[in-house]
Short mmCIF file of C-alpha atoms in Angstrom, two decimals:
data_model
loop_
_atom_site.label_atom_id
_atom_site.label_comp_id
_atom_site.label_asym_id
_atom_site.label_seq_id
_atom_site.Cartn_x
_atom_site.Cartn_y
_atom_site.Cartn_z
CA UNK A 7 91.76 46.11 53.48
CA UNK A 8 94.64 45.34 55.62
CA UNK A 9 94.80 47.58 58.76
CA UNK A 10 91.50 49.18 58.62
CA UNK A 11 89.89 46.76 60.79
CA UNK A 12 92.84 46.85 63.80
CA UNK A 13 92.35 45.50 67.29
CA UNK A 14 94.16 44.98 70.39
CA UNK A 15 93.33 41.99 72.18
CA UNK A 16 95.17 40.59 75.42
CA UNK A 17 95.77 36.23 75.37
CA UNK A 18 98.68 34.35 76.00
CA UNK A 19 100.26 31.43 73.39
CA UNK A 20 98.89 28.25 73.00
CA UNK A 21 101.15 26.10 70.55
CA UNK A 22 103.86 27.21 69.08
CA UNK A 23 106.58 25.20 66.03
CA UNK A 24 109.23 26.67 64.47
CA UNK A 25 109.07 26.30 60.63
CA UNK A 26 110.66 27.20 57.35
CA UNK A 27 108.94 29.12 54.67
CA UNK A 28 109.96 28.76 50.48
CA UNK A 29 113.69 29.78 50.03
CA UNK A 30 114.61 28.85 53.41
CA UNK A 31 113.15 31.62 55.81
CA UNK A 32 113.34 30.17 59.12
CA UNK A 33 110.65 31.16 61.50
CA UNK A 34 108.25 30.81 64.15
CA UNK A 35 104.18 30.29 64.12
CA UNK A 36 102.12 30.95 67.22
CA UNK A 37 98.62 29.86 67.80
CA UNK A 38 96.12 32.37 70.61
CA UNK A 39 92.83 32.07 71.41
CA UNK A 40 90.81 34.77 71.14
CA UNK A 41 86.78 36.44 71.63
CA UNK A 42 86.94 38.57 68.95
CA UNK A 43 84.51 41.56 68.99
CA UNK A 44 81.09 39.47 67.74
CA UNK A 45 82.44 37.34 71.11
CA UNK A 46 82.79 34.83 69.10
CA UNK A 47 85.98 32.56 70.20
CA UNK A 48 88.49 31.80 67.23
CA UNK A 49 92.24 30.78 66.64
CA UNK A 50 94.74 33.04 65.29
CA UNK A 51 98.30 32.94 64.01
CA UNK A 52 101.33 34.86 64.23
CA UNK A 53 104.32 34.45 62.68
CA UNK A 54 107.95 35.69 63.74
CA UNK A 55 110.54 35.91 61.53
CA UNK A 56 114.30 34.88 61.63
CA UNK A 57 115.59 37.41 58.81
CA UNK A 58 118.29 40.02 59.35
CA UNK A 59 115.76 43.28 59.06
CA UNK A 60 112.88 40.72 61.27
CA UNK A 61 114.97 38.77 64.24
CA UNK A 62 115.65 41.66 66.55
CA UNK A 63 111.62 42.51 66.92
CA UNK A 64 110.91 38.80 66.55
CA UNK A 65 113.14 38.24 70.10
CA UNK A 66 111.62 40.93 71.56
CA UNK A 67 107.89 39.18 70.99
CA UNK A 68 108.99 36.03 72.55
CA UNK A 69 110.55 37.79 75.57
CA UNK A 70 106.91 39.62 75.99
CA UNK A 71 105.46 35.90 75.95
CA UNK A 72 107.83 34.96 78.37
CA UNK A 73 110.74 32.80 76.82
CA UNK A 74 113.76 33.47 79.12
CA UNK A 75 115.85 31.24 77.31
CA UNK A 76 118.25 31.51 74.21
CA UNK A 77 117.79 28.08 72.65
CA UNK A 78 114.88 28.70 69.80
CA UNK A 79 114.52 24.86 69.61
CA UNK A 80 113.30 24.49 73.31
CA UNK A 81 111.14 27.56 73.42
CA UNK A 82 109.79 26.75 77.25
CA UNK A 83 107.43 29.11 78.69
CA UNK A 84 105.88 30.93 75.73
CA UNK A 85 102.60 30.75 77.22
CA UNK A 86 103.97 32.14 80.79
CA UNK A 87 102.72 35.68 79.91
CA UNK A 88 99.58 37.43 78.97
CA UNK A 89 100.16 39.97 75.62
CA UNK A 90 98.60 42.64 74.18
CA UNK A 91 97.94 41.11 70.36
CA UNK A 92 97.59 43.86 67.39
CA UNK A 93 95.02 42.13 65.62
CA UNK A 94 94.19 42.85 61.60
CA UNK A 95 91.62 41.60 59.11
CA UNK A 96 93.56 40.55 55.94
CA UNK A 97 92.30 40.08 52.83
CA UNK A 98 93.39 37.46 50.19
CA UNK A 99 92.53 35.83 47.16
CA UNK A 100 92.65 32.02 46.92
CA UNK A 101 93.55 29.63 44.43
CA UNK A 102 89.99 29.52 42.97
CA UNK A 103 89.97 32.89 42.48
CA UNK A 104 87.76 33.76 45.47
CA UNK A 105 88.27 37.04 47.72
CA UNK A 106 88.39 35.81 51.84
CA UNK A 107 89.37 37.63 54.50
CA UNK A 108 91.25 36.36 57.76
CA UNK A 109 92.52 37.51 60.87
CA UNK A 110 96.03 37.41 61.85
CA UNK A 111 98.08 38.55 64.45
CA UNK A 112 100.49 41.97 63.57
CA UNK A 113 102.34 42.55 66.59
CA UNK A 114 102.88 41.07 70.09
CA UNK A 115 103.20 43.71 72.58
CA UNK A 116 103.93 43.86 76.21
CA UNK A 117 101.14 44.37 78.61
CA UNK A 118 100.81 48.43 78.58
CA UNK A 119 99.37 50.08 81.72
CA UNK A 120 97.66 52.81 82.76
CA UNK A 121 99.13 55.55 79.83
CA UNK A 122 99.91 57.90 81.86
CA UNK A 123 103.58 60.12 81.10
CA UNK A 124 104.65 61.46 84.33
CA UNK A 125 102.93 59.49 87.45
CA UNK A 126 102.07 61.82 89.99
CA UNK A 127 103.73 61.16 93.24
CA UNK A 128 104.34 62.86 96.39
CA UNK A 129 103.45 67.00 97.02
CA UNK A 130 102.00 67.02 93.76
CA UNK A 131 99.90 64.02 93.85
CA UNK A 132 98.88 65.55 97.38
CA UNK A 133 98.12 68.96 96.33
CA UNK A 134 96.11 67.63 93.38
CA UNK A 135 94.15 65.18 95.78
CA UNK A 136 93.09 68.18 97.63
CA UNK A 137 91.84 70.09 94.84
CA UNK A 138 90.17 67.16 92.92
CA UNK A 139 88.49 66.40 96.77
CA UNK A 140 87.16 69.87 96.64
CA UNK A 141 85.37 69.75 93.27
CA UNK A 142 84.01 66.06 93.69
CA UNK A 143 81.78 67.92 97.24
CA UNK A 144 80.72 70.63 95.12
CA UNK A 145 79.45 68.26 91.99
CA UNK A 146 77.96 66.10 94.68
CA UNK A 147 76.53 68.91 96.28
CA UNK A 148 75.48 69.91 92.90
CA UNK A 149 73.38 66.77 92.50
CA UNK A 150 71.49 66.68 95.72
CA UNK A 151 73.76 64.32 97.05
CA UNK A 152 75.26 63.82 100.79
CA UNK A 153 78.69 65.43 100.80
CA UNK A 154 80.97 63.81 102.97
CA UNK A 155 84.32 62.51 103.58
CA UNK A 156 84.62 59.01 102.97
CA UNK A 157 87.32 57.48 101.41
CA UNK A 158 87.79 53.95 99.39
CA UNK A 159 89.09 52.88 103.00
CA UNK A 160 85.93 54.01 105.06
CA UNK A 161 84.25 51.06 106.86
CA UNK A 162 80.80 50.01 105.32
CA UNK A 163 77.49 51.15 107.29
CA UNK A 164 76.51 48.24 109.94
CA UNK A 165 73.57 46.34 110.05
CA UNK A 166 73.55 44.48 106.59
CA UNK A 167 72.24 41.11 106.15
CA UNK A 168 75.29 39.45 107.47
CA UNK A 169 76.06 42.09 110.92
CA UNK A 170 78.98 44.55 109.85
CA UNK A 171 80.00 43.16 106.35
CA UNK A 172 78.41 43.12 103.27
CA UNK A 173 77.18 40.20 101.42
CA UNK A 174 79.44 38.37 99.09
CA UNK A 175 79.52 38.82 95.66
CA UNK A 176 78.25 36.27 93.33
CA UNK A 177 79.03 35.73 89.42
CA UNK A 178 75.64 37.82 88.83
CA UNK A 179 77.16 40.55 90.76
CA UNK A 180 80.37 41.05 88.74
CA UNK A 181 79.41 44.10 85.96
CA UNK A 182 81.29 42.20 83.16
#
């Protein structure tokens, strides 16, 4: 069942230990909280490992959580960043036989942005402006609606309830 139920969810660490596992693997558990998609909020673990084929990628998941430091027993300012947590539904079969299922964290990744792979700057983000301006009149126009110029800058139409500006917006306002 194991990656057929993947999710990305952004959260930042809560607790964190280092630990051993049997034989001697040293490593390090994380705790996050996370909604998960029923918006239900639940705690789940990640482990890095300190093996040879593990450490490299393990490093690189605690610089993404913010640890600036190189002493793994003083691992200050793990929760400093928000992550981007590849999240999987594992499942497992317990001592008693039974089949569960739980959720555990894959990957830590850095924050990703707008995916994008060559940003357009300068004459070309200029020239496309233009044209993009262009066919947003004619699909307005297309709908019936008043074509015009403004821009995200343009100053709001006086006369509201409070003289030039707007109203603030409340909680019950916000679309999320």
């Amino acid at each position: 069942m194991a990656g057929t139920n993947r999710r990305y969810i952004r959260s930042k660490a809560l607790e964190w230990a280092l630990g051993e596992w049997e034989g001697g693997k040293p490593y390090v558990g994380v705790s996050f909280k996370i909604k998960d998609s029923d918006g239900a909020e639940k705690f789940v673990s990640w482990r890095g490992w300190f093996t040879e084929a593990a450490t490299d990628r393990t490093i690189e998941s605690l610089r993404h959580l913010g640890f600036e430091g190189d002493d793994v027993s003083n691992l200050i300012g793990l929760d400093k960043n928000e992550v981007d947590l590849v999240i999987e539904d594992e499942e497992y079969t317990n001592e008693e036989g039974e089949t569960k299922i739980t959720t555990r964290v894959q990957f830590i990744n850095a924050l990703r942005g707008p995916m994008v792979k060559t940003k357009l700057e300068g004459e070309k983000l200029g020239s496309f402006a233009a044209q993009m301006k262009a066919k947003f009149r004619a699909v307005d126009a297309a709908a019936g609606k008043r074509v015009g110029t403004k821009s995200a800058a343009a100053k709001p139409a006086a006369g509201g309830p409070m003289g030039d500006e707007p109203p603030p917006l409340g909680n019950e306002d916000i679309p999320f």
